[in-house]
mmCIF file of C-alpha atoms in Angstrom:
data_model
loop_
_atom_site.group_PDB
_atom_site.id
_atom_site.type_symbol
_atom_site.label_atom_id
_atom_site.label_comp_id
_atom_site.label_asym_id
_atom_site.label_seq_id
_atom_site.Cartn_x
_atom_site.Cartn_y
_atom_site.Cartn_z
ATOM 1 C CA MET H 8 0.000 0.000 0.000
ATOM 2 C CA LYS H 9 1.355 3.436 -0.963
ATOM 3 C CA ASN H 10 1.862 6.197 1.597
ATOM 4 C CA ASP H 11 -1.132 8.231 0.416
ATOM 5 C CA GLU H 12 -3.339 5.124 0.586
ATOM 6 C CA VAL H 13 -2.196 4.502 4.170
ATOM 7 C CA ILE H 14 -2.975 8.107 5.095
ATOM 8 C CA ILE H 15 -6.420 7.842 3.500
ATOM 9 C CA LYS H 16 -7.116 4.529 5.248
ATOM 10 C CA VAL H 17 -5.986 5.833 8.651
ATOM 11 C CA GLY H 18 -7.890 9.120 8.192
ATOM 12 C CA LEU H 19 -11.120 7.390 7.205
ATOM 13 C CA LEU H 20 -10.737 4.920 10.063
ATOM 14 C CA PHE H 21 -10.106 7.705 12.586
ATOM 15 C CA TYR H 22 -13.091 9.840 11.583
ATOM 16 C CA ILE H 23 -15.536 6.987 10.982
ATOM 17 C CA SER H 24 -14.625 5.425 14.340
ATOM 18 C CA SER H 25 -14.817 8.770 16.128
ATOM 19 C CA ILE H 26 -18.343 9.295 14.786
ATOM 20 C CA ILE H 27 -19.387 5.696 15.527
ATOM 21 C CA GLY H 28 -18.044 6.212 19.069
ATOM 22 C CA PHE H 29 -20.167 9.341 19.437
ATOM 23 C CA ILE H 30 -23.279 7.481 18.257
ATOM 24 C CA TYR H 31 -22.461 4.493 20.502
ATOM 25 C CA GLU H 32 -22.060 6.713 23.587
ATOM 26 C CA TYR H 33 -25.190 8.691 22.748
ATOM 27 C CA LEU H 34 -27.338 5.564 22.327
ATOM 28 C CA LEU H 35 -25.778 3.820 25.346
ATOM 29 C CA ASN H 36 -26.667 6.781 27.569
ATOM 30 C CA LEU H 37 -30.139 6.926 26.087
ATOM 31 C CA VAL H 38 -30.710 3.238 26.895
ATOM 32 C CA LEU H 39 -28.982 3.135 30.315
ATOM 33 C CA ASN H 40 -30.014 6.558 31.645
ATOM 34 C CA GLY H 41 -33.151 7.287 29.659
ATOM 35 C CA ARG H 42 -31.704 10.560 28.409
ATOM 36 C CA SER H 43 -29.400 11.729 25.677
ATOM 37 C CA VAL H 44 -26.015 12.950 26.794
ATOM 38 C CA SER H 45 -23.293 14.257 24.537
ATOM 39 C CA HIS H 46 -19.987 12.997 25.886
ATOM 40 C CA GLY H 47 -16.688 14.478 24.998
ATOM 41 C CA ILE H 48 -15.202 17.916 25.113
ATOM 42 C CA LEU H 49 -15.522 18.761 21.428
ATOM 43 C CA TYR H 50 -18.609 20.259 19.798
ATOM 44 C CA GLY H 51 -18.798 17.990 16.759
ATOM 45 C CA PRO H 52 -20.325 14.524 16.615
ATOM 46 C CA TRP H 53 -17.053 12.710 17.234
ATOM 47 C CA LEU H 54 -15.109 11.215 20.078
ATOM 48 C CA PRO H 55 -11.427 11.070 19.109
ATOM 49 C CA ILE H 56 -10.616 8.453 21.761
ATOM 50 C CA TYR H 57 -12.560 5.961 19.629
ATOM 51 C CA GLY H 58 -10.725 7.045 16.494
ATOM 52 C CA THR H 59 -7.375 6.759 18.245
ATOM 53 C CA GLY H 60 -8.223 3.317 19.615
ATOM 54 C CA SER H 61 -9.349 2.160 16.178
ATOM 55 C CA VAL H 62 -6.152 3.341 14.526
ATOM 56 C CA LEU H 63 -4.114 1.489 17.160
ATOM 57 C CA ILE H 64 -6.233 -1.644 16.669
ATOM 58 C CA SER H 65 -5.740 -1.449 12.887
ATOM 59 C CA PHE H 66 -2.130 -2.534 13.448
ATOM 60 C CA LEU H 67 -3.577 -5.899 14.516
ATOM 61 C CA GLU H 68 -4.879 -6.523 11.006
ATOM 62 C CA LYS H 69 -1.880 -8.780 10.377
ATOM 63 C CA TYR H 70 -3.364 -11.164 12.984
ATOM 64 C CA LYS H 71 -6.681 -11.434 11.131
ATOM 65 C CA SER H 72 -6.584 -15.233 11.350
ATOM 66 C CA LYS H 73 -6.198 -15.077 15.171
ATOM 67 C CA SER H 74 -9.397 -13.572 16.531
ATOM 68 C CA LEU H 75 -8.648 -14.411 20.185
ATOM 69 C CA LYS H 76 -5.326 -12.598 19.914
ATOM 70 C CA ILE H 77 -7.072 -9.571 18.367
ATOM 71 C CA PHE H 78 -9.670 -9.591 21.153
ATOM 72 C CA ILE H 79 -7.098 -9.832 23.980
ATOM 73 C CA ILE H 80 -4.783 -7.166 22.569
ATOM 74 C CA SER H 81 -7.745 -4.875 21.770
ATOM 75 C CA PHE H 82 -9.062 -5.408 25.313
ATOM 76 C CA LEU H 83 -5.702 -4.458 26.835
ATOM 77 C CA LEU H 84 -4.886 -1.687 24.381
ATOM 78 C CA THR H 85 -8.198 0.142 24.576
ATOM 79 C CA GLY H 86 -8.506 -0.418 28.311
ATOM 80 C CA THR H 87 -5.107 1.198 28.766
ATOM 81 C CA LEU H 88 -6.045 4.043 26.413
ATOM 82 C CA GLU H 89 -9.261 4.665 28.353
ATOM 83 C CA LEU H 90 -7.350 4.626 31.658
ATOM 84 C CA ILE H 91 -4.692 7.067 30.424
ATOM 85 C CA CYS H 92 -7.206 9.432 28.785
ATOM 86 C CA GLY H 93 -9.464 9.396 31.848
ATOM 87 C CA TYR H 94 -6.511 10.193 34.090
ATOM 88 C CA ILE H 95 -5.292 13.025 31.832
ATOM 89 C CA LEU H 96 -8.771 14.525 31.459
ATOM 90 C CA LEU H 97 -9.356 14.505 35.204
ATOM 91 C CA ASN H 98 -5.928 15.650 36.348
ATOM 92 C CA PHE H 99 -5.121 18.211 33.668
ATOM 93 C CA LEU H 100 -8.481 19.434 32.346
ATOM 94 C CA HIS H 101 -10.383 18.735 35.594
ATOM 95 C CA LYS H 102 -13.104 16.851 33.713
ATOM 96 C CA ARG H 103 -14.434 13.360 34.268
ATOM 97 C CA LEU H 104 -16.270 12.393 31.110
ATOM 98 C CA TRP H 105 -17.053 8.852 32.246
ATOM 99 C CA ASP H 106 -17.117 7.130 35.603
ATOM 100 C CA TYR H 107 -17.170 3.379 36.176
ATOM 101 C CA THR H 108 -16.934 3.728 39.958
ATOM 102 C CA GLY H 109 -18.935 0.871 41.438
ATOM 103 C CA TRP H 110 -18.674 -1.252 38.291
ATOM 104 C CA PHE H 111 -17.042 -4.668 38.551
ATOM 105 C CA LEU H 112 -13.227 -4.600 38.384
ATOM 106 C CA ASN H 113 -12.904 -0.865 37.793
ATOM 107 C CA ILE H 114 -9.670 1.099 38.113
ATOM 108 C CA ASN H 115 -10.349 4.499 39.715
ATOM 109 C CA GLY H 116 -13.580 4.655 37.728
ATOM 110 C CA PHE H 117 -11.620 5.182 34.493
ATOM 111 C CA VAL H 118 -11.943 1.651 33.107
ATOM 112 C CA CYS H 119 -13.786 -1.513 34.086
ATOM 113 C CA LEU H 120 -14.074 -5.106 32.940
ATOM 114 C CA LEU H 121 -17.273 -4.502 30.972
ATOM 115 C CA SER H 122 -15.965 -1.465 29.077
ATOM 116 C CA ALA H 123 -12.685 -3.198 28.188
ATOM 117 C CA THR H 124 -14.632 -6.286 27.064
ATOM 118 C CA CYS H 125 -16.884 -4.156 24.853
ATOM 119 C CA PHE H 126 -13.811 -2.520 23.343
ATOM 120 C CA GLY H 127 -12.227 -5.951 22.823
ATOM 121 C CA ILE H 128 -15.318 -6.919 20.842
ATOM 122 C CA GLY H 129 -15.051 -3.574 19.088
ATOM 123 C CA GLY H 130 -11.527 -4.536 18.037
ATOM 124 C CA LEU H 131 -12.920 -7.607 16.306
ATOM 125 C CA LEU H 132 -15.551 -5.464 14.569
ATOM 126 C CA ILE H 133 -12.852 -3.073 13.377
ATOM 127 C CA ILE H 134 -10.670 -5.832 11.919
ATOM 128 C CA TYR H 135 -13.434 -7.950 10.370
ATOM 129 C CA LEU H 136 -16.029 -5.322 9.372
ATOM 130 C CA LEU H 137 -14.834 -1.727 9.446
ATOM 131 C CA LEU H 138 -11.446 -2.128 7.753
ATOM 132 C CA PRO H 139 -12.892 -4.199 4.876
ATOM 133 C CA PHE H 140 -15.656 -1.567 4.528
ATOM 134 C CA ILE H 141 -13.038 1.196 4.321
ATOM 135 C CA LYS H 142 -11.150 -0.808 1.701
ATOM 136 C CA LYS H 143 -14.348 -1.004 -0.382
ATOM 137 C CA ILE H 144 -14.790 2.753 -0.079
ATOM 138 C CA MET H 145 -11.203 3.287 -1.186
ATOM 139 C CA ASP H 146 -11.682 0.952 -4.155
ATOM 140 C CA LYS H 147 -14.896 2.671 -5.289
ATOM 141 C CA VAL H 148 -14.098 6.325 -4.620
ATOM 142 C CA GLY H 149 -11.090 7.972 -6.201
ATOM 143 C CA LYS H 150 -8.110 9.017 -4.101
ATOM 144 C CA LYS H 151 -8.601 12.634 -5.143
ATOM 145 C CA HIS H 152 -12.157 12.729 -3.747
ATOM 146 C CA LEU H 153 -11.134 10.962 -0.541
ATOM 147 C CA LYS H 154 -8.254 13.400 -0.026
ATOM 148 C CA ILE H 155 -10.643 16.335 -0.451
ATOM 149 C CA PHE H 156 -13.117 14.753 1.976
ATOM 150 C CA LEU H 157 -10.383 14.060 4.553
ATOM 151 C CA GLY H 158 -8.932 17.550 4.138
ATOM 152 C CA ALA H 159 -12.320 19.165 4.721
ATOM 153 C CA THR H 160 -13.089 16.873 7.657
ATOM 154 C CA THR H 161 -9.690 17.584 9.194
ATOM 155 C CA MET H 162 -10.286 21.328 8.869
ATOM 156 C CA LEU H 163 -13.638 20.952 10.666
ATOM 157 C CA PHE H 164 -11.935 18.847 13.339
ATOM 158 C CA ILE H 165 -9.201 21.465 13.856
ATOM 159 C CA ILE H 166 -11.788 24.263 14.024
ATOM 160 C CA ASP H 167 -13.683 22.217 16.617
ATOM 161 C CA ILE H 168 -10.509 21.820 18.697
ATOM 162 C CA ILE H 169 -9.747 25.554 18.459
ATOM 163 C CA CYS H 170 -13.305 26.506 19.457
ATOM 164 C CA THR H 171 -13.141 24.077 22.363
ATOM 165 C CA ILE H 172 -9.858 25.557 23.594
ATOM 166 C CA ILE H 173 -11.117 29.147 23.229
ATOM 167 C CA ASN H 174 -14.327 28.364 25.122
ATOM 168 C CA GLN H 175 -12.680 26.516 28.025
#
């Protein structure tokens, strides 16, 4: 795969996963709490922690024939990412965006067994469903159009970050 194809693949994966993460969190809160809650610190419909986790998980694609290995590494990788991000958000931005306090096998409320298990399953979905879907998109849509889309999306993402920082 050429460098520009890798950049397109990683960019699509990041933004698609960030938006799926936003929808997942929104629906999860609607079901569990009976109300819609927008998680995250950005204004747009994306949660970059999901995009970051998905990009990290994409490196496991070489283990496609070993689903248990993908699950275990995804479980550990995303659990660690959630723990680190939760710690940073709380200690540096003074925000707690999620709290698993009281949940089984939680670590300071930042991560728990259930969330890490869900993200382990998510790792399988990324490898077996999302990455092949992105490959189909890349095969059907020209690189030029995808670069324009990613450039525009990245500009919106940067504007969102700037607005978030200004309004802190």
